[in-house]
Structures are given as C-alpha cells and as structure tokens.
mmCIF file with all atom_site columns, C-alpha atoms in Angstrom:
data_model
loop_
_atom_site.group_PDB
_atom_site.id
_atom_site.type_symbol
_atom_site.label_atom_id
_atom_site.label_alt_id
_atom_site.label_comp_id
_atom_site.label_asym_id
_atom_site.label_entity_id
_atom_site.label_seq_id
_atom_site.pdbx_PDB_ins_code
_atom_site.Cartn_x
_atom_site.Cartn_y
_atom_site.Cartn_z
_atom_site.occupancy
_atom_site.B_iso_or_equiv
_atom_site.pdbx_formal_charge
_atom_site.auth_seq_id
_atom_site.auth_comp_id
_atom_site.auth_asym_id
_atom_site.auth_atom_id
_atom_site.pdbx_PDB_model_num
ATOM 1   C CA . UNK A 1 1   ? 9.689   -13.617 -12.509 1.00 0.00 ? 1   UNK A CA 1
ATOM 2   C CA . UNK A 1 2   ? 8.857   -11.738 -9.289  1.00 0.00 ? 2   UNK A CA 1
ATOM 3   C CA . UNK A 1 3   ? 5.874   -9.395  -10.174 1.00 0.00 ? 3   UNK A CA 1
ATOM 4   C CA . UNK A 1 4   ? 3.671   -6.990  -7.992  1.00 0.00 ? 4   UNK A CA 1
ATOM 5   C CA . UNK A 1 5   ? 0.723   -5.961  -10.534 1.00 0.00 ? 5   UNK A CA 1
ATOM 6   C CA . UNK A 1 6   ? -1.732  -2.968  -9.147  1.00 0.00 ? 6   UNK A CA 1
ATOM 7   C CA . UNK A 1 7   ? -4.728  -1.600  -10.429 1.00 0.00 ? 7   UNK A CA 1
ATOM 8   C CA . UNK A 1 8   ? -7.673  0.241   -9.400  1.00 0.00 ? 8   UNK A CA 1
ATOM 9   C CA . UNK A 1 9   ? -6.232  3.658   -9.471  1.00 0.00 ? 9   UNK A CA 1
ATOM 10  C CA . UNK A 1 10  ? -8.231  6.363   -11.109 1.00 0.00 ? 10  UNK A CA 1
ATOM 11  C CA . UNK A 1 11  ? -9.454  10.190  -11.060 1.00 0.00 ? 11  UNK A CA 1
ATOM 12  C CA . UNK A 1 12  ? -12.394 10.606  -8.007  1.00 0.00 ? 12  UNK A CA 1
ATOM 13  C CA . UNK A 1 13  ? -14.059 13.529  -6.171  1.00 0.00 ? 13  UNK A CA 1
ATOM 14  C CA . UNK A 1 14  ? -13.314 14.618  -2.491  1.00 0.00 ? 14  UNK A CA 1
ATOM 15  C CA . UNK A 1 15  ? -15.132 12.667  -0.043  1.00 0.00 ? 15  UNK A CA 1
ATOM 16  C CA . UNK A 1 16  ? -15.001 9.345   -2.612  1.00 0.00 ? 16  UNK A CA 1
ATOM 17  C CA . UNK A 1 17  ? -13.444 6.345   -1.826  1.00 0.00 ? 17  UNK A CA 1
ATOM 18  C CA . UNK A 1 18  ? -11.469 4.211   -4.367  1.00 0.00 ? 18  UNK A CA 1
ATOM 19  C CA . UNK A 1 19  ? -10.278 0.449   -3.618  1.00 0.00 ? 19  UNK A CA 1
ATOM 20  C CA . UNK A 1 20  ? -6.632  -0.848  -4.409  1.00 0.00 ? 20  UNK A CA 1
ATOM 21  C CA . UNK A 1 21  ? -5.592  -4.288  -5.558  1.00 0.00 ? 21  UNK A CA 1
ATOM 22  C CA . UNK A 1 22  ? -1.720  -5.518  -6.255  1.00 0.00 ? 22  UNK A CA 1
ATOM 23  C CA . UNK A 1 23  ? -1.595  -9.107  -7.301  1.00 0.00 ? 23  UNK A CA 1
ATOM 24  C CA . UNK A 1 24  ? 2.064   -10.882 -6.500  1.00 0.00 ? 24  UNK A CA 1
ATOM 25  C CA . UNK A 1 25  ? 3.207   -13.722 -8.028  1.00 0.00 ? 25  UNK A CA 1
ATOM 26  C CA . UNK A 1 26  ? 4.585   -15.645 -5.201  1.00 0.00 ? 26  UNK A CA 1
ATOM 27  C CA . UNK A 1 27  ? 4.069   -15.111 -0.719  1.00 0.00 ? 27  UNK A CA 1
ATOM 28  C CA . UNK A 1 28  ? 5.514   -12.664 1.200   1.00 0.00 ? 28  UNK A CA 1
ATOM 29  C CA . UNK A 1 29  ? 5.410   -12.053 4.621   1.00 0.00 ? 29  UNK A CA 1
ATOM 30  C CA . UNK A 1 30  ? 4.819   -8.301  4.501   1.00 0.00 ? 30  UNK A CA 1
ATOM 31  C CA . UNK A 1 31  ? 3.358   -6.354  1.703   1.00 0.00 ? 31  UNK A CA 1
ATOM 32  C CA . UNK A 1 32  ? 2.144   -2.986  2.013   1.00 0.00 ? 32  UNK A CA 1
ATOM 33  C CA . UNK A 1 33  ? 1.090   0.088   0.027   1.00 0.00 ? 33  UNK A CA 1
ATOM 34  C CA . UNK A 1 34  ? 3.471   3.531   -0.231  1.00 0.00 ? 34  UNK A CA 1
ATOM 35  C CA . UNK A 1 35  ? 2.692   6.818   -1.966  1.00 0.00 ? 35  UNK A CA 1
ATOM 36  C CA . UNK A 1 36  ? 4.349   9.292   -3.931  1.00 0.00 ? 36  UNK A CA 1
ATOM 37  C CA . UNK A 1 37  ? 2.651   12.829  -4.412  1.00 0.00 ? 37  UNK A CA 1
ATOM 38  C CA . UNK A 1 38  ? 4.657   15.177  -7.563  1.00 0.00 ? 38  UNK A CA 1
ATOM 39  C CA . UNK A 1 39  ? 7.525   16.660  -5.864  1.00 0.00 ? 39  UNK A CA 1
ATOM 40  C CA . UNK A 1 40  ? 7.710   14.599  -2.238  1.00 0.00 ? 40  UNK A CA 1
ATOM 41  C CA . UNK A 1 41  ? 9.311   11.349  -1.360  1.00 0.00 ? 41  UNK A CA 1
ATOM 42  C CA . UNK A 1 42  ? 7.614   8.250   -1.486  1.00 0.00 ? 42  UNK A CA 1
ATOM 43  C CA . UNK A 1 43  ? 5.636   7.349   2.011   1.00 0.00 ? 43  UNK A CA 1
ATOM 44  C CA . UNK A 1 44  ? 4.335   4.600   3.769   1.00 0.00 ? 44  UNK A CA 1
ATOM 45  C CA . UNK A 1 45  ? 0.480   4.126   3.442   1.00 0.00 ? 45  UNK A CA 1
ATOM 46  C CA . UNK A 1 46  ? -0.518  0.944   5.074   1.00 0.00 ? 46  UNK A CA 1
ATOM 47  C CA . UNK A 1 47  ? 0.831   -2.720  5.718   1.00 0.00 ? 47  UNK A CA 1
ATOM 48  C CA . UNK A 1 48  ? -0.551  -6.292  6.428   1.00 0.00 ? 48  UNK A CA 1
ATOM 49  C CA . UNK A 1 49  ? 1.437   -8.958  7.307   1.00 0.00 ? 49  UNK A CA 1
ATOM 50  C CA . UNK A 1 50  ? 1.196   -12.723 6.435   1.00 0.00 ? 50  UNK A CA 1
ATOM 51  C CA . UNK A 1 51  ? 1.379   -14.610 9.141   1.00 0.00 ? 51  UNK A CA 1
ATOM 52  C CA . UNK A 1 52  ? -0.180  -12.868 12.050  1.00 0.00 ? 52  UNK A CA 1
ATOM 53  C CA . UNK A 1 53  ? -2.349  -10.940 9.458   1.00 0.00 ? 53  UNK A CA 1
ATOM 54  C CA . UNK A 1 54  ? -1.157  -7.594  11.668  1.00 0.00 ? 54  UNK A CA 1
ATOM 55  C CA . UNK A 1 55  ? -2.372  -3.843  9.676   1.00 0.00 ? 55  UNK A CA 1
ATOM 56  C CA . UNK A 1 56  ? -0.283  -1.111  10.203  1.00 0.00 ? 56  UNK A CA 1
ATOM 57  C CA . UNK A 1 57  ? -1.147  2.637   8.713   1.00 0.00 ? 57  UNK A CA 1
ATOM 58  C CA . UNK A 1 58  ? 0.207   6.056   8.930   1.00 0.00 ? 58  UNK A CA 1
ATOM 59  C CA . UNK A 1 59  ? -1.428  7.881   10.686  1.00 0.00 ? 59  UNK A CA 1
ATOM 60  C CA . UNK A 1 60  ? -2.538  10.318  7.810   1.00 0.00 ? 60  UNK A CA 1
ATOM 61  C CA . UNK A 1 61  ? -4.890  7.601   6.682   1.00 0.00 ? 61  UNK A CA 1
ATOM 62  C CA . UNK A 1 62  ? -5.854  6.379   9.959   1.00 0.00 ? 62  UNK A CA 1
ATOM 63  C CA . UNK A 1 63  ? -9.800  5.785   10.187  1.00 0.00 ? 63  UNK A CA 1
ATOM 64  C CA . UNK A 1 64  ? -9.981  6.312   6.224   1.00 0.00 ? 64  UNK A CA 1
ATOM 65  C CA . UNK A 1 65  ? -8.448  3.459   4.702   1.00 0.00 ? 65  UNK A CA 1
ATOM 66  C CA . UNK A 1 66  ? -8.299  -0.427  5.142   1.00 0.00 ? 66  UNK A CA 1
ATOM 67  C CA . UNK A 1 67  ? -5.768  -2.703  4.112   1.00 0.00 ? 67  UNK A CA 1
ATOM 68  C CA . UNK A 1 68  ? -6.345  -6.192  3.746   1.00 0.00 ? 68  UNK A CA 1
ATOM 69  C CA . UNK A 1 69  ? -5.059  -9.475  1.709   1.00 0.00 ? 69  UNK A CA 1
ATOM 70  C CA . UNK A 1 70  ? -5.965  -12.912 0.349   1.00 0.00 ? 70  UNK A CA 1
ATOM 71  C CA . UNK A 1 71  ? -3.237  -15.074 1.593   1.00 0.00 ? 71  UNK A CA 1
ATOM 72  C CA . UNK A 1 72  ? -4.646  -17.778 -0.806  1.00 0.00 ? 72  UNK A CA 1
ATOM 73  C CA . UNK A 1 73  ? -4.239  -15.172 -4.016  1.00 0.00 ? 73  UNK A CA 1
ATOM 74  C CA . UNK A 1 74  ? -1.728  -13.448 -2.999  1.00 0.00 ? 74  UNK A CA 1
ATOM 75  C CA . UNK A 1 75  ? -3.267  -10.168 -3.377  1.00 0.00 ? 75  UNK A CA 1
ATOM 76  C CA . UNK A 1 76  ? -3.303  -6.699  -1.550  1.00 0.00 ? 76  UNK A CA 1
ATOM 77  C CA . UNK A 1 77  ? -6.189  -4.329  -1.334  1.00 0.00 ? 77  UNK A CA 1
ATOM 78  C CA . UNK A 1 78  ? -6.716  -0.578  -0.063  1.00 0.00 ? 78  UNK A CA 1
ATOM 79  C CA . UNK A 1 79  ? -10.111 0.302   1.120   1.00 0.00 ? 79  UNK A CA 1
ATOM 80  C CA . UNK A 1 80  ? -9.942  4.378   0.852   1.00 0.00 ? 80  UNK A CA 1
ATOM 81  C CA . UNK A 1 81  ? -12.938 6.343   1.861   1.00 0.00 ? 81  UNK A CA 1
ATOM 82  C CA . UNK A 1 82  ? -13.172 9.905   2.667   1.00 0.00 ? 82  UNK A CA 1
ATOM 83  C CA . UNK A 1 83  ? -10.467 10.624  0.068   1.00 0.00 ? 83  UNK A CA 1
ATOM 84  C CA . UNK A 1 84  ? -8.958  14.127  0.360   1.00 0.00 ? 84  UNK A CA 1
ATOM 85  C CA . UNK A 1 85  ? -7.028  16.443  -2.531  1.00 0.00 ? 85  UNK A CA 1
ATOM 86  C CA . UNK A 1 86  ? -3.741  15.717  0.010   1.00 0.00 ? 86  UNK A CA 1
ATOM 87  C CA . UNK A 1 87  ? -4.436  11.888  -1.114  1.00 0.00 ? 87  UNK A CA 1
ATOM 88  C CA . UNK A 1 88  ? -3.331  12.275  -4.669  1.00 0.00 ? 88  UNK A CA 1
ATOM 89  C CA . UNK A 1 89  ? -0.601  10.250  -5.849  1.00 0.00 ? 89  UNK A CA 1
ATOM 90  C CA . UNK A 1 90  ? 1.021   7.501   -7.225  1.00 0.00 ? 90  UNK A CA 1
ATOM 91  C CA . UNK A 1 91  ? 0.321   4.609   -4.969  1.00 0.00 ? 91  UNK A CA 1
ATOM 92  C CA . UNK A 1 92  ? 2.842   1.780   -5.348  1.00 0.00 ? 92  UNK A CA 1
ATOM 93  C CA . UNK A 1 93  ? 2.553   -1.601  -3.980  1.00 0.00 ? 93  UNK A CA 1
ATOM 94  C CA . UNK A 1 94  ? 5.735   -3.349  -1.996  1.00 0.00 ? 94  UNK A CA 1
ATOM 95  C CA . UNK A 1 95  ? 6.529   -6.596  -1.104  1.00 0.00 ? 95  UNK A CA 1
ATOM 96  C CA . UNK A 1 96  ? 8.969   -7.993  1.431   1.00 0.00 ? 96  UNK A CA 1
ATOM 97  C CA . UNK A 1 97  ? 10.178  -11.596 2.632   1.00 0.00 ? 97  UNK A CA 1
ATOM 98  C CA . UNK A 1 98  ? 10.385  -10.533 6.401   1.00 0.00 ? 98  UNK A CA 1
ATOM 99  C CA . UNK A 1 99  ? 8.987   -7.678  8.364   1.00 0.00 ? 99  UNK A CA 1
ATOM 100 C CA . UNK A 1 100 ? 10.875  -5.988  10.891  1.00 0.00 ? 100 UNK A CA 1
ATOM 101 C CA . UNK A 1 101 ? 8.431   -3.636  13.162  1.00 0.00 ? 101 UNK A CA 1
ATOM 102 C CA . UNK A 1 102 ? 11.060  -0.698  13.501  1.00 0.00 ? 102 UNK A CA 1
ATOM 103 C CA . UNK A 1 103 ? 11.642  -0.403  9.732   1.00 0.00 ? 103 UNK A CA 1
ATOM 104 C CA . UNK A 1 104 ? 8.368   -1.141  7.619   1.00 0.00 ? 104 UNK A CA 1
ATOM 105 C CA . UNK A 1 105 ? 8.598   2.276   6.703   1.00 0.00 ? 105 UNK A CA 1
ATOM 106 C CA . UNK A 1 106 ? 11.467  2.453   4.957   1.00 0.00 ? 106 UNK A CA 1
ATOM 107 C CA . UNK A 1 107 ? 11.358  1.689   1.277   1.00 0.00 ? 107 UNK A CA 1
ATOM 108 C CA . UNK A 1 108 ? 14.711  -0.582  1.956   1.00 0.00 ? 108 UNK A CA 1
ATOM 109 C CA . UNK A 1 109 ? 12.761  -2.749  4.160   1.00 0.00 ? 109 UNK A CA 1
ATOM 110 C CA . UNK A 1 110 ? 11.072  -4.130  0.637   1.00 0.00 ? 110 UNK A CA 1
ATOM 111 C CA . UNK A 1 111 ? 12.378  -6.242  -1.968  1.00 0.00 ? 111 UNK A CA 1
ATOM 112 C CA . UNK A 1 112 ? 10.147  -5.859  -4.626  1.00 0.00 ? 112 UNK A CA 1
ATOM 113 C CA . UNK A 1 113 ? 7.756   -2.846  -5.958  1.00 0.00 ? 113 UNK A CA 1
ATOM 114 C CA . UNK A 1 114 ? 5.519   -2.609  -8.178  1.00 0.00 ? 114 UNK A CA 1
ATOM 115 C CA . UNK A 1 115 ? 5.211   0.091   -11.009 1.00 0.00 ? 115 UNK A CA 1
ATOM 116 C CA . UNK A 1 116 ? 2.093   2.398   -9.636  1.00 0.00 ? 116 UNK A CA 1
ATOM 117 C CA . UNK A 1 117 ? -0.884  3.401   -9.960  1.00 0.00 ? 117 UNK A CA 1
ATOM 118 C CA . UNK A 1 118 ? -2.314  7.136   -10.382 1.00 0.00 ? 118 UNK A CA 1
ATOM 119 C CA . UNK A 1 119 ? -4.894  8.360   -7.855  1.00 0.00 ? 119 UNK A CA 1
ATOM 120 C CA . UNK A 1 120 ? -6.472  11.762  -8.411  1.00 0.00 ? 120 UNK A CA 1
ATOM 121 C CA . UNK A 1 121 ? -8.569  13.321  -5.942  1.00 0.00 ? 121 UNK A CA 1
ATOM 122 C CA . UNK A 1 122 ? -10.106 16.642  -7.049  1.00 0.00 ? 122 UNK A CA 1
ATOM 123 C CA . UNK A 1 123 ? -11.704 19.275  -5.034  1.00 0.00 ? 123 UNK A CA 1
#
C-alpha cells in the first residue's frame, strides 16, 4: 500500500527551527511539502525532485527553510529555521509520479498525501 508517513512536527518558539521527515514507501519523481493554517487553503511549501534533485519553495519560506531527500530511503525532510507565528500549521507531505513545472503547486498535481503533522509556533 502506497504510504507517505511524516513526523517531526511539534509546538516551538519564534525564531526556532524544527526539521520535517515523510518516509514513502515506494519512488516518486516529485515530492514536496504543503501547509494548511485553521481556516486557509492548503499551500505549497517546498519541492525536490528525483531525478535532477531540483528545490523549489514559495517564496514565504524562501531563505528559511531547506528541503532535501534520500533518494536511497525514500524520504523527505524540511529544514525550518527562523520559524514565525504565520508558520503554524498542519504540514502535509505529497507525492507525485511526474512533475510538471507550471503546476507543482496545485494539490492535483499529487497523487498521494500524507495525513499531517501539527507545527506550532508561538510568540
């Protein structure tokens, strides 16, 4: 069974930094991190892709966090330093067999999710 596992999450100070990890059971050419704050749609974080290892981030996060992955594990981590209040959410992990540069945003773009993890940044 397809499975995107994430952990990591967890209740931190302004000015902290926290680090990521989502485990998948099988390769995929893009997987990427998207977050949900209480009350706003789910949005793109950051993205790395398999085979040319590319990162992408929004540009909220830009300078702050790192993305990176084990091709050998299979496994997806977020570096996030400097974390702000604005930077709590839900963080979800998302997987996709192709990556398309005009569209990694979009939560169609990905086949598989996984179920979240809770980031809290207090003032």
């Amino acid at each position: 069974q397809v499975q995107l596992v994430e952990s990591g999450g967890g209740f931190v100070r302004a000015g902290d930094s926290l680090r990521l990890s989502c485990a998948a059971s099988r390769v995929y050419e893009t997987m990427a991190w998207f977050r949900q704050a209480p009350g706003q749609e789910r949005e793109f974080v950051a993205l790395r892709t398999w085979v040319n290892t590319e990162a992408y981030y929004a540009d909220s996060v830009k300078g702050r966090f790192s993305v990176s992955r084990d091709n050998i594990k299979n496994t997806l981590s977020l570096q996030m330093s400097s974390l702000k209040p604005e930077d709590t959410a839900v963080y979800y992990c998302a997987a996709s067999r192709s990556f398309f540069s005009g569209q990694y945003q979009r939560l169609d773009h990905y086949d598989v999710w996984g179920q979240g993890t809770q980031v809290t940044v207090s003032e």
